[in-house]
CSV table of C-alpha atoms in Angstrom, one decimal:
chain,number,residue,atom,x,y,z
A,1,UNK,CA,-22.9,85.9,-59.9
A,2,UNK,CA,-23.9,84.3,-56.6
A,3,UNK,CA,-21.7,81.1,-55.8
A,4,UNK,CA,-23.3,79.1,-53.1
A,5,UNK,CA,-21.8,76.2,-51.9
A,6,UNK,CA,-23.8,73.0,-50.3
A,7,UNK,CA,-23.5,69.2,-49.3
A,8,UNK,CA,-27.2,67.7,-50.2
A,9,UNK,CA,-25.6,63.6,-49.9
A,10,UNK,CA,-27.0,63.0,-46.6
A,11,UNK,CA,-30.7,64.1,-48.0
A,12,UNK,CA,-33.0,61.2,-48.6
A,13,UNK,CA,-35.4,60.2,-51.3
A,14,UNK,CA,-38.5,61.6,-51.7
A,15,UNK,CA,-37.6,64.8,-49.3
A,16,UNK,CA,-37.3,68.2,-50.1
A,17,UNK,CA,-35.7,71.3,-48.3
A,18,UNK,CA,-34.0,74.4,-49.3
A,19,UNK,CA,-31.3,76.3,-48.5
A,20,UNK,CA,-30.7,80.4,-48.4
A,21,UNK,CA,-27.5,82.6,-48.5
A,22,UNK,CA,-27.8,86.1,-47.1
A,23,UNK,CA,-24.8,88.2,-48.4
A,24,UNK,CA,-24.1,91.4,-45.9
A,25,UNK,CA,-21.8,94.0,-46.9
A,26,UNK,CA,-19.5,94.9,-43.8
A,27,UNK,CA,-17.1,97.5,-42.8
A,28,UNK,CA,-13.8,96.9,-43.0
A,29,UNK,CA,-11.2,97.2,-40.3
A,30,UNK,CA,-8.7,100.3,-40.6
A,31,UNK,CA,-5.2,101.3,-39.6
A,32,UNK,CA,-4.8,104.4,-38.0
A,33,UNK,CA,-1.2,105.5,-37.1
A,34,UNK,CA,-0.6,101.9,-37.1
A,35,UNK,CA,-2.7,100.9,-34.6
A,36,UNK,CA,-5.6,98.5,-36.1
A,37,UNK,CA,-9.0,99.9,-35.4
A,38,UNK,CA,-11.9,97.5,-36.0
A,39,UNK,CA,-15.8,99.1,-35.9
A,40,UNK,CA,-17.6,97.4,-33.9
A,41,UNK,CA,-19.8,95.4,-35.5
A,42,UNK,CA,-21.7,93.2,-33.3
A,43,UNK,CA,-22.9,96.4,-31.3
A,44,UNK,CA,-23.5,98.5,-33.9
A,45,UNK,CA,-24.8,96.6,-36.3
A,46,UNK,CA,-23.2,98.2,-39.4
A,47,UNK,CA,-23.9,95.1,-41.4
A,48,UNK,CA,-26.4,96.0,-44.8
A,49,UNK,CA,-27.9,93.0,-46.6
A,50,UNK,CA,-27.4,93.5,-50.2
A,51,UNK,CA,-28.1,90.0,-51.3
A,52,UNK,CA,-30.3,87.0,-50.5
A,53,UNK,CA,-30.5,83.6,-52.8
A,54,UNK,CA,-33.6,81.4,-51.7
A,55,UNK,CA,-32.9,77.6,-53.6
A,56,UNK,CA,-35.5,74.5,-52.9
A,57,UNK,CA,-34.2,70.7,-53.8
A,58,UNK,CA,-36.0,68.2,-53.5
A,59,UNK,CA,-35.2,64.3,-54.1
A,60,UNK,CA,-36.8,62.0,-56.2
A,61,UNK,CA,-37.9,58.2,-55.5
A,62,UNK,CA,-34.3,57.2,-57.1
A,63,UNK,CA,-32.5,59.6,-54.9
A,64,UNK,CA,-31.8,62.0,-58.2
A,65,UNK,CA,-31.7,65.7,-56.2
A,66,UNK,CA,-33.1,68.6,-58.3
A,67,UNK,CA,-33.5,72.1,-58.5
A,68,UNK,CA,-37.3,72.4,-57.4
A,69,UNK,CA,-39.8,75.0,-58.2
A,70,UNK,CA,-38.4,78.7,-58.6
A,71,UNK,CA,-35.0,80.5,-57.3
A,72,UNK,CA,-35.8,83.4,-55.2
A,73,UNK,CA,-33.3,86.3,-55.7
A,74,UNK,CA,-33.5,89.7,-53.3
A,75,UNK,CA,-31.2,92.7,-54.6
A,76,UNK,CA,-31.0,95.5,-51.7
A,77,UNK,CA,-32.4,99.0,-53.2
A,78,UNK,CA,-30.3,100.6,-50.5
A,79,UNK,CA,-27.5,102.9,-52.6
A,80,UNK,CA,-24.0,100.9,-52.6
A,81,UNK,CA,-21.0,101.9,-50.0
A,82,UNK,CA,-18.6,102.5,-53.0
A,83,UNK,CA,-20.5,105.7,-53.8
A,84,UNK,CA,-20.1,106.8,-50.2
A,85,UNK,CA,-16.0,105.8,-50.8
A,86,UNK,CA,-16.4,103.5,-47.6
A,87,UNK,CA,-14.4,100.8,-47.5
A,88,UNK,CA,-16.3,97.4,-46.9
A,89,UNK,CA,-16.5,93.5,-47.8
A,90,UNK,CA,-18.8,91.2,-48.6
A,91,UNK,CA,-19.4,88.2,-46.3
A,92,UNK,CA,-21.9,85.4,-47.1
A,93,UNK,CA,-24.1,83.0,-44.7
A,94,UNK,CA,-24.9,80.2,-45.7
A,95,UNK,CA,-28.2,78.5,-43.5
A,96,UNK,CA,-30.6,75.4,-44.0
A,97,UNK,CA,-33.0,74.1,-41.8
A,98,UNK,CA,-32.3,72.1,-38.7
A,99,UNK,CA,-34.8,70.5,-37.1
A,100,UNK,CA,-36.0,68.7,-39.4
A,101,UNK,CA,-33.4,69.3,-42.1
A,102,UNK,CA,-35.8,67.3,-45.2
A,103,UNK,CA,-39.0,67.2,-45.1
A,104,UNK,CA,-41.7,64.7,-47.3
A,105,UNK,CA,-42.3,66.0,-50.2
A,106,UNK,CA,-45.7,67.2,-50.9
C-alpha cells in the first residue's frame, strides 16, 4: 500500500503537474555496549530504492483536480534486507516540481 501525502489547493485551473515518492530502505542505527553506532549513511550510501510512485493531476477549467493519465509504480528486483536478517527502515521522499510547479495543460 503506498500512502502519499500532498497539498494540490494552491494549483490553478487548467494546469497539470505531478508528483513522485521514492521509498529507500535504510539501515538502522545499532547499540553496541551501549554506545549508539549509526552507519554512515550519507558517505556510504547504503540507501536501496525499493519503491517509486509516479502520480500526474491535472485541473480542469472549474478548478476540479483529477487523477490524470496512468500511475506509474517501480518495485526494486533487488532481494529484500529481511532475508539478509539486516535490520533497516523504510523512509519516503516526497518531490514535485519547482520551477514552474503547474504547467498548461496540453
Amino acid at each position: 500500500m503506498f500512502v502519499v501525502i500532498y497539498d494540490l489547493r494552491e494549483m490553478p485551473a487548467n494546469q497539470q503537474t505531478f508528483l513522485r515518492q521514492r521509498t529507500f530502505s535504510v539501515p538502522l542505527k545499532r547499540e553496541i555496549n551501549g554506545n549508539v553506532y549509526e552507519e554512515n549513511i550519507l558517505q556510504t550510501e547504503e540507501r536501496t530504492l525499493r519503491y517509486l510512485i509516479h502520480l500526474r493531476f491535472q485541473s480542469s477549467k472549474s478548478g476540479k483536480i483529477y487523477l490524470h493519465r496512468d500511475v506509474r509504480l517501480l518495485f526494486s528486483r533487488k532481494s529484500m534486507e529481511v532475508d539478509s536478517g539486516a535490520a533497516y527502515e523504510l523512509k519516503s521522499y516526497t518531490e514535485t516540481p519547482t520551477n514552474p510547479q503547474f504547467s498548461l495543460r496540453c
